[in-house]
PDB file of C-alpha atoms in Angstrom:
ATOM      1  CA  UNK A1199     -61.003  61.645 -57.639  1.00 88.00           C
ATOM      2  CA  UNK A1200     -57.345  60.707 -57.817  1.00 89.00           C
ATOM      3  CA  UNK A1201     -55.188  62.165 -55.038  1.00 91.00           C
ATOM      4  CA  UNK A1202     -51.918  61.343 -56.783  1.00 91.00           C
ATOM      5  CA  UNK A1203     -50.017  64.603 -57.133  1.00 94.00           C
ATOM      6  CA  UNK A1204     -52.167  66.377 -54.533  1.00 96.00           C
ATOM      7  CA  UNK A1205     -50.075  68.273 -51.980  1.00 97.00           C
ATOM      8  CA  UNK A1206     -52.717  70.037 -49.904  1.00 98.00           C
ATOM      9  CA  UNK A1207     -56.318  69.553 -48.785  1.00 97.00           C
ATOM     10  CA  UNK A1208     -58.074  72.621 -47.350  1.00 98.00           C
ATOM     11  CA  UNK A1209     -61.057  71.853 -45.126  1.00 98.00           C
ATOM     12  CA  UNK A1210     -63.800  74.108 -43.860  1.00 97.00           C
ATOM     13  CA  UNK A1211     -64.465  73.892 -40.123  1.00 95.00           C
ATOM     14  CA  UNK A1212     -68.107  74.207 -38.933  1.00 92.00           C
ATOM     15  CA  UNK A1213     -70.340  71.781 -40.804  1.00 91.00           C
ATOM     16  CA  UNK A1214     -67.438  69.989 -42.486  1.00 95.00           C
ATOM     17  CA  UNK A1215     -64.859  68.871 -39.932  1.00 96.00           C
ATOM     18  CA  UNK A1216     -66.318  70.406 -36.762  1.00 95.00           C
ATOM     19  CA  UNK A1217     -69.795  69.593 -35.442  1.00 93.00           C
ATOM     20  CA  UNK A1218     -71.124  72.481 -33.373  1.00 91.00           C
ATOM     21  CA  UNK A1219     -74.865  72.081 -33.801  1.00 87.00           C
ATOM     22  CA  UNK A1220     -75.230  75.115 -36.135  1.00 88.00           C
ATOM     23  CA  UNK A1221     -74.528  77.243 -33.045  1.00 91.00           C
ATOM     24  CA  UNK A1222     -72.828  79.960 -35.079  1.00 91.00           C
ATOM     25  CA  UNK A1223     -75.901  80.499 -37.262  1.00 91.00           C
ATOM     26  CA  UNK A1224     -78.223  80.431 -34.269  1.00 94.00           C
ATOM     27  CA  UNK A1225     -76.095  83.215 -32.783  1.00 94.00           C
ATOM     28  CA  UNK A1226     -76.232  85.258 -35.997  1.00 95.00           C
ATOM     29  CA  UNK A1227     -80.026  84.808 -35.994  1.00 96.00           C
ATOM     30  CA  UNK A1228     -80.259  85.960 -32.387  1.00 95.00           C
ATOM     31  CA  UNK A1229     -77.984  88.985 -32.860  1.00 95.00           C
ATOM     32  CA  UNK A1230     -79.956  90.224 -35.874  1.00 97.00           C
ATOM     33  CA  UNK A1231     -83.075  90.533 -33.745  1.00 95.00           C
ATOM     34  CA  UNK A1232     -81.518  93.702 -32.248  1.00 94.00           C
ATOM     35  CA  UNK A1233     -82.374  95.506 -35.501  1.00 96.00           C
ATOM     36  CA  UNK A1234     -85.723  93.782 -36.014  1.00 96.00           C
ATOM     37  CA  UNK A1235     -84.577  91.072 -38.420  1.00 97.00           C
ATOM     38  CA  UNK A1236     -86.281  87.731 -37.783  1.00 97.00           C
ATOM     39  CA  UNK A1237     -85.095  84.945 -40.082  1.00 97.00           C
ATOM     40  CA  UNK A1238     -85.325  81.172 -40.079  1.00 95.00           C
ATOM     41  CA  UNK A1239     -82.109  79.284 -39.324  1.00 94.00           C
ATOM     42  CA  UNK A1240     -81.915  77.881 -42.867  1.00 92.00           C
ATOM     43  CA  UNK A1241     -82.241  81.393 -44.310  1.00 94.00           C
ATOM     44  CA  UNK A1242     -79.298  82.555 -42.202  1.00 94.00           C
ATOM     45  CA  UNK A1243     -77.195  79.523 -43.132  1.00 90.00           C
ATOM     46  CA  UNK A1244     -77.805  79.867 -46.855  1.00 90.00           C
ATOM     47  CA  UNK A1245     -77.098  83.599 -46.751  1.00 91.00           C
ATOM     48  CA  UNK A1246     -73.864  83.635 -44.721  1.00 89.00           C
ATOM     49  CA  UNK A1247     -72.671  80.013 -44.508  1.00 88.00           C
ATOM     50  CA  UNK A1248     -68.887  79.880 -44.695  1.00 87.00           C
ATOM     51  CA  UNK A1249     -68.507  83.653 -45.023  1.00 89.00           C
ATOM     52  CA  UNK A1250     -66.661  86.082 -42.808  1.00 88.00           C
ATOM     53  CA  UNK A1251     -69.373  86.553 -40.211  1.00 90.00           C
ATOM     54  CA  UNK A1252     -69.026  90.331 -39.913  1.00 91.00           C
ATOM     55  CA  UNK A1253     -69.351  90.655 -43.692  1.00 91.00           C
ATOM     56  CA  UNK A1254     -72.276  88.225 -43.706  1.00 93.00           C
ATOM     57  CA  UNK A1255     -74.126  90.006 -40.913  1.00 95.00           C
ATOM     58  CA  UNK A1256     -73.709  93.355 -42.659  1.00 94.00           C
ATOM     59  CA  UNK A1257     -75.026  91.859 -45.903  1.00 94.00           C
ATOM     60  CA  UNK A1258     -78.118  90.596 -44.091  1.00 96.00           C
ATOM     61  CA  UNK A1259     -78.655  94.010 -42.515  1.00 97.00           C
ATOM     62  CA  UNK A1260     -78.301  95.618 -45.958  1.00 96.00           C
ATOM     63  CA  UNK A1261     -80.956  93.259 -47.290  1.00 96.00           C
ATOM     64  CA  UNK A1262     -83.462  93.364 -44.418  1.00 97.00           C
ATOM     65  CA  UNK A1263     -82.818  96.556 -42.428  1.00 96.00           C
ATOM     66  CA  UNK A1264     -80.892  98.973 -44.657  1.00 95.00           C
ATOM     67  CA  UNK A1265     -81.932 101.883 -42.466  1.00 96.00           C
ATOM     68  CA  UNK A1266     -79.825 100.542 -39.574  1.00 95.00           C
ATOM     69  CA  UNK A1267     -77.158 102.972 -38.402  1.00 96.00           C
ATOM     70  CA  UNK A1268     -73.439 102.232 -38.194  1.00 95.00           C
ATOM     71  CA  UNK A1269     -73.797 102.113 -34.402  1.00 96.00           C
ATOM     72  CA  UNK A1270     -76.582  99.524 -34.677  1.00 96.00           C
ATOM     73  CA  UNK A1271     -74.503  97.415 -37.056  1.00 95.00           C
ATOM     74  CA  UNK A1272     -71.570  97.497 -34.676  1.00 95.00           C
ATOM     75  CA  UNK A1273     -73.874  96.511 -31.810  1.00 96.00           C
ATOM     76  CA  UNK A1274     -75.247  93.538 -33.772  1.00 96.00           C
ATOM     77  CA  UNK A1275     -71.747  92.278 -34.527  1.00 95.00           C
ATOM     78  CA  UNK A1276     -70.659  92.794 -30.909  1.00 95.00           C
ATOM     79  CA  UNK A1277     -73.730  90.877 -29.718  1.00 95.00           C
ATOM     80  CA  UNK A1278     -72.948  88.049 -32.130  1.00 94.00           C
ATOM     81  CA  UNK A1279     -69.366  87.559 -30.950  1.00 93.00           C
ATOM     82  CA  UNK A1280     -70.318  87.867 -27.291  1.00 94.00           C
ATOM     83  CA  UNK A1281     -73.121  85.300 -27.604  1.00 94.00           C
ATOM     84  CA  UNK A1282     -71.029  82.916 -29.727  1.00 93.00           C
ATOM     85  CA  UNK A1283     -68.007  82.886 -27.437  1.00 93.00           C
ATOM     86  CA  UNK A1284     -70.225  82.222 -24.429  1.00 93.00           C
ATOM     87  CA  UNK A1285     -72.015  79.390 -26.242  1.00 92.00           C
ATOM     88  CA  UNK A1286     -68.755  77.807 -27.417  1.00 91.00           C
ATOM     89  CA  UNK A1287     -67.299  77.987 -23.931  1.00 91.00           C
ATOM     90  CA  UNK A1288     -70.336  76.293 -22.428  1.00 89.00           C
ATOM     91  CA  UNK A1289     -71.756  73.896 -25.024  1.00 86.00           C
ATOM     92  CA  UNK A1290     -71.085  70.164 -25.053  1.00 84.00           C
ATOM     93  CA  UNK A1291     -71.919  69.934 -28.763  1.00 83.00           C
ATOM     94  CA  UNK A1292     -68.454  70.762 -30.119  1.00 93.00           C
ATOM     95  CA  UNK A1293     -66.772  67.669 -31.543  1.00 95.00           C
ATOM     96  CA  UNK A1294     -65.000  66.471 -34.650  1.00 95.00           C
ATOM     97  CA  UNK A1295     -67.201  65.044 -37.368  1.00 93.00           C
ATOM     98  CA  UNK A1296     -66.904  61.250 -37.657  1.00 91.00           C
ATOM     99  CA  UNK A1297     -63.912  60.377 -39.804  1.00 92.00           C
ATOM    100  CA  UNK A1298     -62.210  63.779 -39.610  1.00 95.00           C
ATOM    101  CA  UNK A1299     -59.285  62.761 -37.403  1.00 95.00           C
ATOM    102  CA  UNK A1300     -58.811  59.494 -39.286  1.00 94.00           C
ATOM    103  CA  UNK A1301     -58.901  61.303 -42.628  1.00 95.00           C
ATOM    104  CA  UNK A1302     -56.321  63.855 -41.515  1.00 96.00           C
ATOM    105  CA  UNK A1303     -54.021  60.986 -40.472  1.00 94.00           C
ATOM    106  CA  UNK A1304     -54.542  59.124 -43.762  1.00 93.00           C
ATOM    107  CA  UNK A1305     -53.718  62.231 -45.786  1.00 94.00           C
ATOM    108  CA  UNK A1306     -50.569  62.770 -43.737  1.00 95.00           C
ATOM    109  CA  UNK A1307     -49.592  59.159 -44.409  1.00 93.00           C
ATOM    110  CA  UNK A1308     -49.669  60.063 -48.088  1.00 93.00           C
ATOM    111  CA  UNK A1309     -47.538  63.163 -47.516  1.00 95.00           C
ATOM    112  CA  UNK A1310     -50.471  65.529 -48.088  1.00 96.00           C
ATOM    113  CA  UNK A1311     -50.732  68.683 -45.978  1.00 97.00           C
ATOM    114  CA  UNK A1312     -53.954  69.330 -44.043  1.00 98.00           C
ATOM    115  CA  UNK A1313     -55.201  72.883 -43.503  1.00 98.00           C
ATOM    116  CA  UNK A1314     -58.333  74.537 -42.162  1.00 98.00           C
ATOM    117  CA  UNK A1315     -59.849  77.752 -43.464  1.00 97.00           C
ATOM    118  CA  UNK A1316     -62.971  79.380 -42.105  1.00 95.00           C
ATOM    119  CA  UNK A1317     -65.286  82.355 -41.942  1.00 92.00           C
ATOM    120  CA  UNK A1318     -64.541  82.568 -38.214  1.00 91.00           C
ATOM    121  CA  UNK A1319     -62.176  85.039 -36.582  1.00 91.00           C
ATOM    122  CA  UNK A1320     -58.870  83.904 -35.072  1.00 94.00           C
ATOM    123  CA  UNK A1321     -60.261  84.249 -31.551  1.00 92.00           C
ATOM    124  CA  UNK A1322     -63.113  81.848 -32.320  1.00 93.00           C
ATOM    125  CA  UNK A1323     -60.898  79.362 -34.159  1.00 95.00           C
ATOM    126  CA  UNK A1324     -58.418  79.182 -31.305  1.00 95.00           C
ATOM    127  CA  UNK A1325     -61.297  78.530 -28.901  1.00 93.00           C
ATOM    128  CA  UNK A1326     -62.665  75.739 -31.107  1.00 94.00           C
ATOM    129  CA  UNK A1327     -59.255  74.135 -31.578  1.00 95.00           C
ATOM    130  CA  UNK A1328     -58.749  74.165 -27.823  1.00 93.00           C
ATOM    131  CA  UNK A1329     -62.169  72.617 -27.187  1.00 92.00           C
ATOM    132  CA  UNK A1330     -61.419  69.887 -29.746  1.00 94.00           C
ATOM    133  CA  UNK A1331     -58.000  69.148 -28.299  1.00 93.00           C
ATOM    134  CA  UNK A1332     -56.378  70.020 -31.629  1.00 95.00           C
ATOM    135  CA  UNK A1333     -54.251  72.902 -30.340  1.00 92.00           C
ATOM    136  CA  UNK A1334     -50.589  71.984 -30.671  1.00 87.00           C
ATOM    137  CA  UNK A1335     -51.415  68.590 -32.164  1.00 89.00           C
ATOM    138  CA  UNK A1336     -49.983  67.218 -35.398  1.00 93.00           C
ATOM    139  CA  UNK A1337     -53.446  66.738 -36.917  1.00 95.00           C
ATOM    140  CA  UNK A1338     -53.529  70.156 -38.614  1.00 97.00           C
ATOM    141  CA  UNK A1339     -50.595  71.686 -40.481  1.00 97.00           C
ATOM    142  CA  UNK A1340     -51.964  75.218 -40.839  1.00 97.00           C
ATOM    143  CA  UNK A1341     -55.072  77.304 -40.183  1.00 97.00           C
ATOM    144  CA  UNK A1342     -56.190  80.622 -41.623  1.00 97.00           C
ATOM    145  CA  UNK A1343     -59.177  82.754 -40.679  1.00 96.00           C
ATOM    146  CA  UNK A1344     -61.186  85.308 -42.602  1.00 93.00           C
ATOM    147  CA  UNK A1345     -59.889  88.183 -40.483  1.00 92.00           C
ATOM    148  CA  UNK A1346     -56.314  87.335 -41.525  1.00 96.00           C
ATOM    149  CA  UNK A1347     -56.869  88.157 -45.205  1.00 95.00           C
ATOM    150  CA  UNK A1348     -58.222  91.161 -47.079  1.00 94.00           C
ATOM    151  CA  UNK A1349     -61.385  89.340 -48.169  1.00 92.00           C
ATOM    152  CA  UNK A1350     -62.958  86.130 -46.892  1.00 91.00           C
ATOM    153  CA  UNK A1351     -64.924  83.621 -48.948  1.00 93.00           C
ATOM    154  CA  UNK A1352     -65.831  83.448 -51.751  1.00 94.00           C
ATOM    155  CA  UNK A1353     -62.500  85.180 -52.412  1.00 96.00           C
ATOM    156  CA  UNK A1354     -59.661  82.665 -52.910  1.00 98.00           C
ATOM    157  CA  UNK A1355     -57.339  84.598 -50.594  1.00 98.00           C
ATOM    158  CA  UNK A1356     -57.415  82.146 -47.681  1.00 98.00           C
ATOM    159  CA  UNK A1357     -56.491  79.219 -49.933  1.00 98.00           C
ATOM    160  CA  UNK A1358     -53.805  81.321 -51.585  1.00 98.00           C
ATOM    161  CA  UNK A1359     -52.386  82.240 -48.169  1.00 98.00           C
ATOM    162  CA  UNK A1360     -52.182  78.553 -47.243  1.00 98.00           C
ATOM    163  CA  UNK A1361     -50.540  77.686 -50.562  1.00 98.00           C
ATOM    164  CA  UNK A1362     -47.966  80.429 -50.059  1.00 98.00           C
ATOM    165  CA  UNK A1363     -47.233  79.135 -46.562  1.00 98.00           C
ATOM    166  CA  UNK A1364     -46.310  75.732 -48.002  1.00 98.00           C
ATOM    167  CA  UNK A1365     -44.650  77.061 -51.154  1.00 98.00           C
ATOM    168  CA  UNK A1366     -47.309  75.515 -53.412  1.00 98.00           C
ATOM    169  CA  UNK A1367     -47.693  77.479 -56.638  1.00 97.00           C
ATOM    170  CA  UNK A1368     -50.071  75.239 -58.608  1.00 98.00           C
ATOM    171  CA  UNK A1369     -53.698  75.116 -57.427  1.00 98.00           C
ATOM    172  CA  UNK A1370     -54.082  71.896 -59.417  1.00 97.00           C
ATOM    173  CA  UNK A1371     -52.302  70.279 -56.478  1.00 98.00           C
ATOM    174  CA  UNK A1372     -54.961  71.488 -54.032  1.00 98.00           C
ATOM    175  CA  UNK A1373     -58.335  70.079 -52.925  1.00 97.00           C
ATOM    176  CA  UNK A1374     -61.008  72.193 -51.234  1.00 98.00           C
ATOM    177  CA  UNK A1375     -63.630  70.547 -48.976  1.00 98.00           C
ATOM    178  CA  UNK A1376     -66.681  72.337 -47.572  1.00 96.00           C
ATOM    179  CA  UNK A1377     -70.441  72.315 -47.085  1.00 94.00           C
ATOM    180  CA  UNK A1378     -71.609  75.765 -48.220  1.00 93.00           C
ATOM    181  CA  UNK A1379     -72.024  77.793 -51.390  1.00 94.00           C
ATOM    182  CA  UNK A1380     -69.171  80.081 -50.378  1.00 95.00           C
ATOM    183  CA  UNK A1381     -66.894  77.038 -49.961  1.00 96.00           C
ATOM    184  CA  UNK A1382     -67.680  75.891 -53.498  1.00 97.00           C
ATOM    185  CA  UNK A1383     -67.145  79.380 -54.904  1.00 97.00           C
ATOM    186  CA  UNK A1384     -63.886  79.747 -52.995  1.00 98.00           C
ATOM    187  CA  UNK A1385     -62.592  76.522 -54.506  1.00 98.00           C
ATOM    188  CA  UNK A1386     -63.639  77.627 -57.984  1.00 98.00           C
ATOM    189  CA  UNK A1387     -62.048  81.058 -57.569  1.00 98.00           C
ATOM    190  CA  UNK A1388     -58.815  79.475 -56.342  1.00 98.00           C
ATOM    191  CA  UNK A1389     -58.918  77.062 -59.319  1.00 98.00           C
ATOM    192  CA  UNK A1390     -58.455  73.997 -57.109  1.00 98.00           C
ATOM    193  CA  UNK A1391     -58.197  70.660 -58.898  1.00 97.00           C
ATOM    194  CA  UNK A1392     -61.035  69.163 -56.907  1.00 97.00           C
ATOM    195  CA  UNK A1393     -63.838  70.835 -54.959  1.00 97.00           C
ATOM    196  CA  UNK A1394     -65.567  68.414 -52.622  1.00 97.00           C
ATOM    197  CA  UNK A1395     -68.987  69.292 -51.269  1.00 96.00           C
ATOM    198  CA  UNK A1396     -70.265  67.695 -48.071  1.00 95.00           C
ATOM    199  CA  UNK A1397     -74.024  67.224 -48.446  1.00 94.00           C
ATOM    200  CA  UNK A1398     -76.333  68.003 -45.535  1.00 90.00           C
ATOM    201  CA  UNK A1399     -79.921  68.920 -44.758  1.00 86.00           C
ATOM    202  CA  UNK A1400     -78.994  72.460 -45.796  1.00 87.00           C
ATOM    203  CA  UNK A1401     -77.429  71.689 -49.205  1.00 92.00           C
ATOM    204  CA  UNK A1402     -78.230  68.559 -51.197  1.00 93.00           C
ATOM    205  CA  UNK A1403     -75.826  66.664 -53.437  1.00 94.00           C
ATOM    206  CA  UNK A1404     -77.535  68.154 -56.483  1.00 96.00           C
ATOM    207  CA  UNK A1405     -77.294  71.700 -55.168  1.00 96.00           C
ATOM    208  CA  UNK A1406     -73.595  71.394 -54.319  1.00 97.00           C
ATOM    209  CA  UNK A1407     -72.867  69.971 -57.765  1.00 97.00           C
ATOM    210  CA  UNK A1408     -74.722  72.877 -59.365  1.00 97.00           C
ATOM    211  CA  UNK A1409     -72.661  75.275 -57.236  1.00 96.00           C
ATOM    212  CA  UNK A1410     -69.394  73.891 -58.613  1.00 96.00           C
ATOM    213  CA  UNK A1411     -68.467  70.788 -56.623  1.00 97.00           C
ATOM    214  CA  UNK A1412     -66.479  68.290 -58.679  1.00 96.00           C
ATOM    215  CA  UNK A1413     -67.387  65.595 -56.141  1.00 95.00           C
ATOM    216  CA  UNK A1414     -70.026  65.374 -53.415  1.00 95.00           C
ATOM    217  CA  UNK A1415     -69.892  63.118 -50.360  1.00 95.00           C
ATOM    218  CA  UNK A1416     -72.315  62.457 -47.536  1.00 90.00           C
ATOM    219  CA  UNK A1417     -69.559  62.131 -44.937  1.00 88.00           C
ATOM    220  CA  UNK A1418     -65.804  62.427 -44.614  1.00 90.00           C
ATOM    221  CA  UNK A1419     -65.351  58.659 -44.607  1.00 86.00           C
ATOM    222  CA  UNK A1420     -66.109  58.680 -48.336  1.00 90.00           C
ATOM    223  CA  UNK A1421     -63.034  60.860 -48.914  1.00 88.00           C
ATOM    224  CA  UNK A1422     -61.043  58.256 -46.959  1.00 82.00           C
ATOM    225  CA  UNK A1423     -61.749  55.787 -49.754  1.00 82.00           C
ATOM    226  CA  UNK A1424     -60.035  58.117 -52.227  1.00 77.00           C
ATOM    227  CA  UNK A1425     -57.151  58.762 -49.836  1.00 74.00           C
ATOM    228  CA  UNK A1426     -56.415  55.062 -49.499  1.00 70.00           C
ATOM    229  CA  UNK A1427     -56.152  54.429 -53.240  1.00 62.00           C
TER     230      UNK A1427
END
């Protein structure tokens, strides 16, 4: 991976740059119990990882409890956001993944913009950024959330919104980094030059490659090696 000519790197948040102990998926799992859906954490992650969470929850209800009423669906989503905000306000698990801050700085040293895109809502992102101490810092140049575009991942709209913000017209000058299937598909749909998968106990290197990753790393420090070349 050669970063010469790259103008923008778009990172996912939870599971890629932000460690939050899979709290978001635990909260989805808990909220779904309202309509009698009982799934394992890995099932939830693989089904809705990286997606707009409202869209993901509704897809899971369609698959496992299609008889649920509109009122029940709304209640599940309300439960999810209520539980998640409370958890994020109270948990001590929120922190930057090792190497994230250093990588952002190294990319900036090369004149490359750093952006975050996510399946979270703006309210949740602002809470996370505050908890991380990233609000108002020069670490991140731009953030976009799935509720700020017509369609979240795997649609390319969030990446396209970021590109438009910076006046970048060629996706071959953009790198996408993430840890889920929807991240890989988003990068493919946006036609990014490189799509970097971050392997985990949820998605292996082989799986991410099969899903479209041009490169797969085990941690962000590996991307640092490319950034320093």
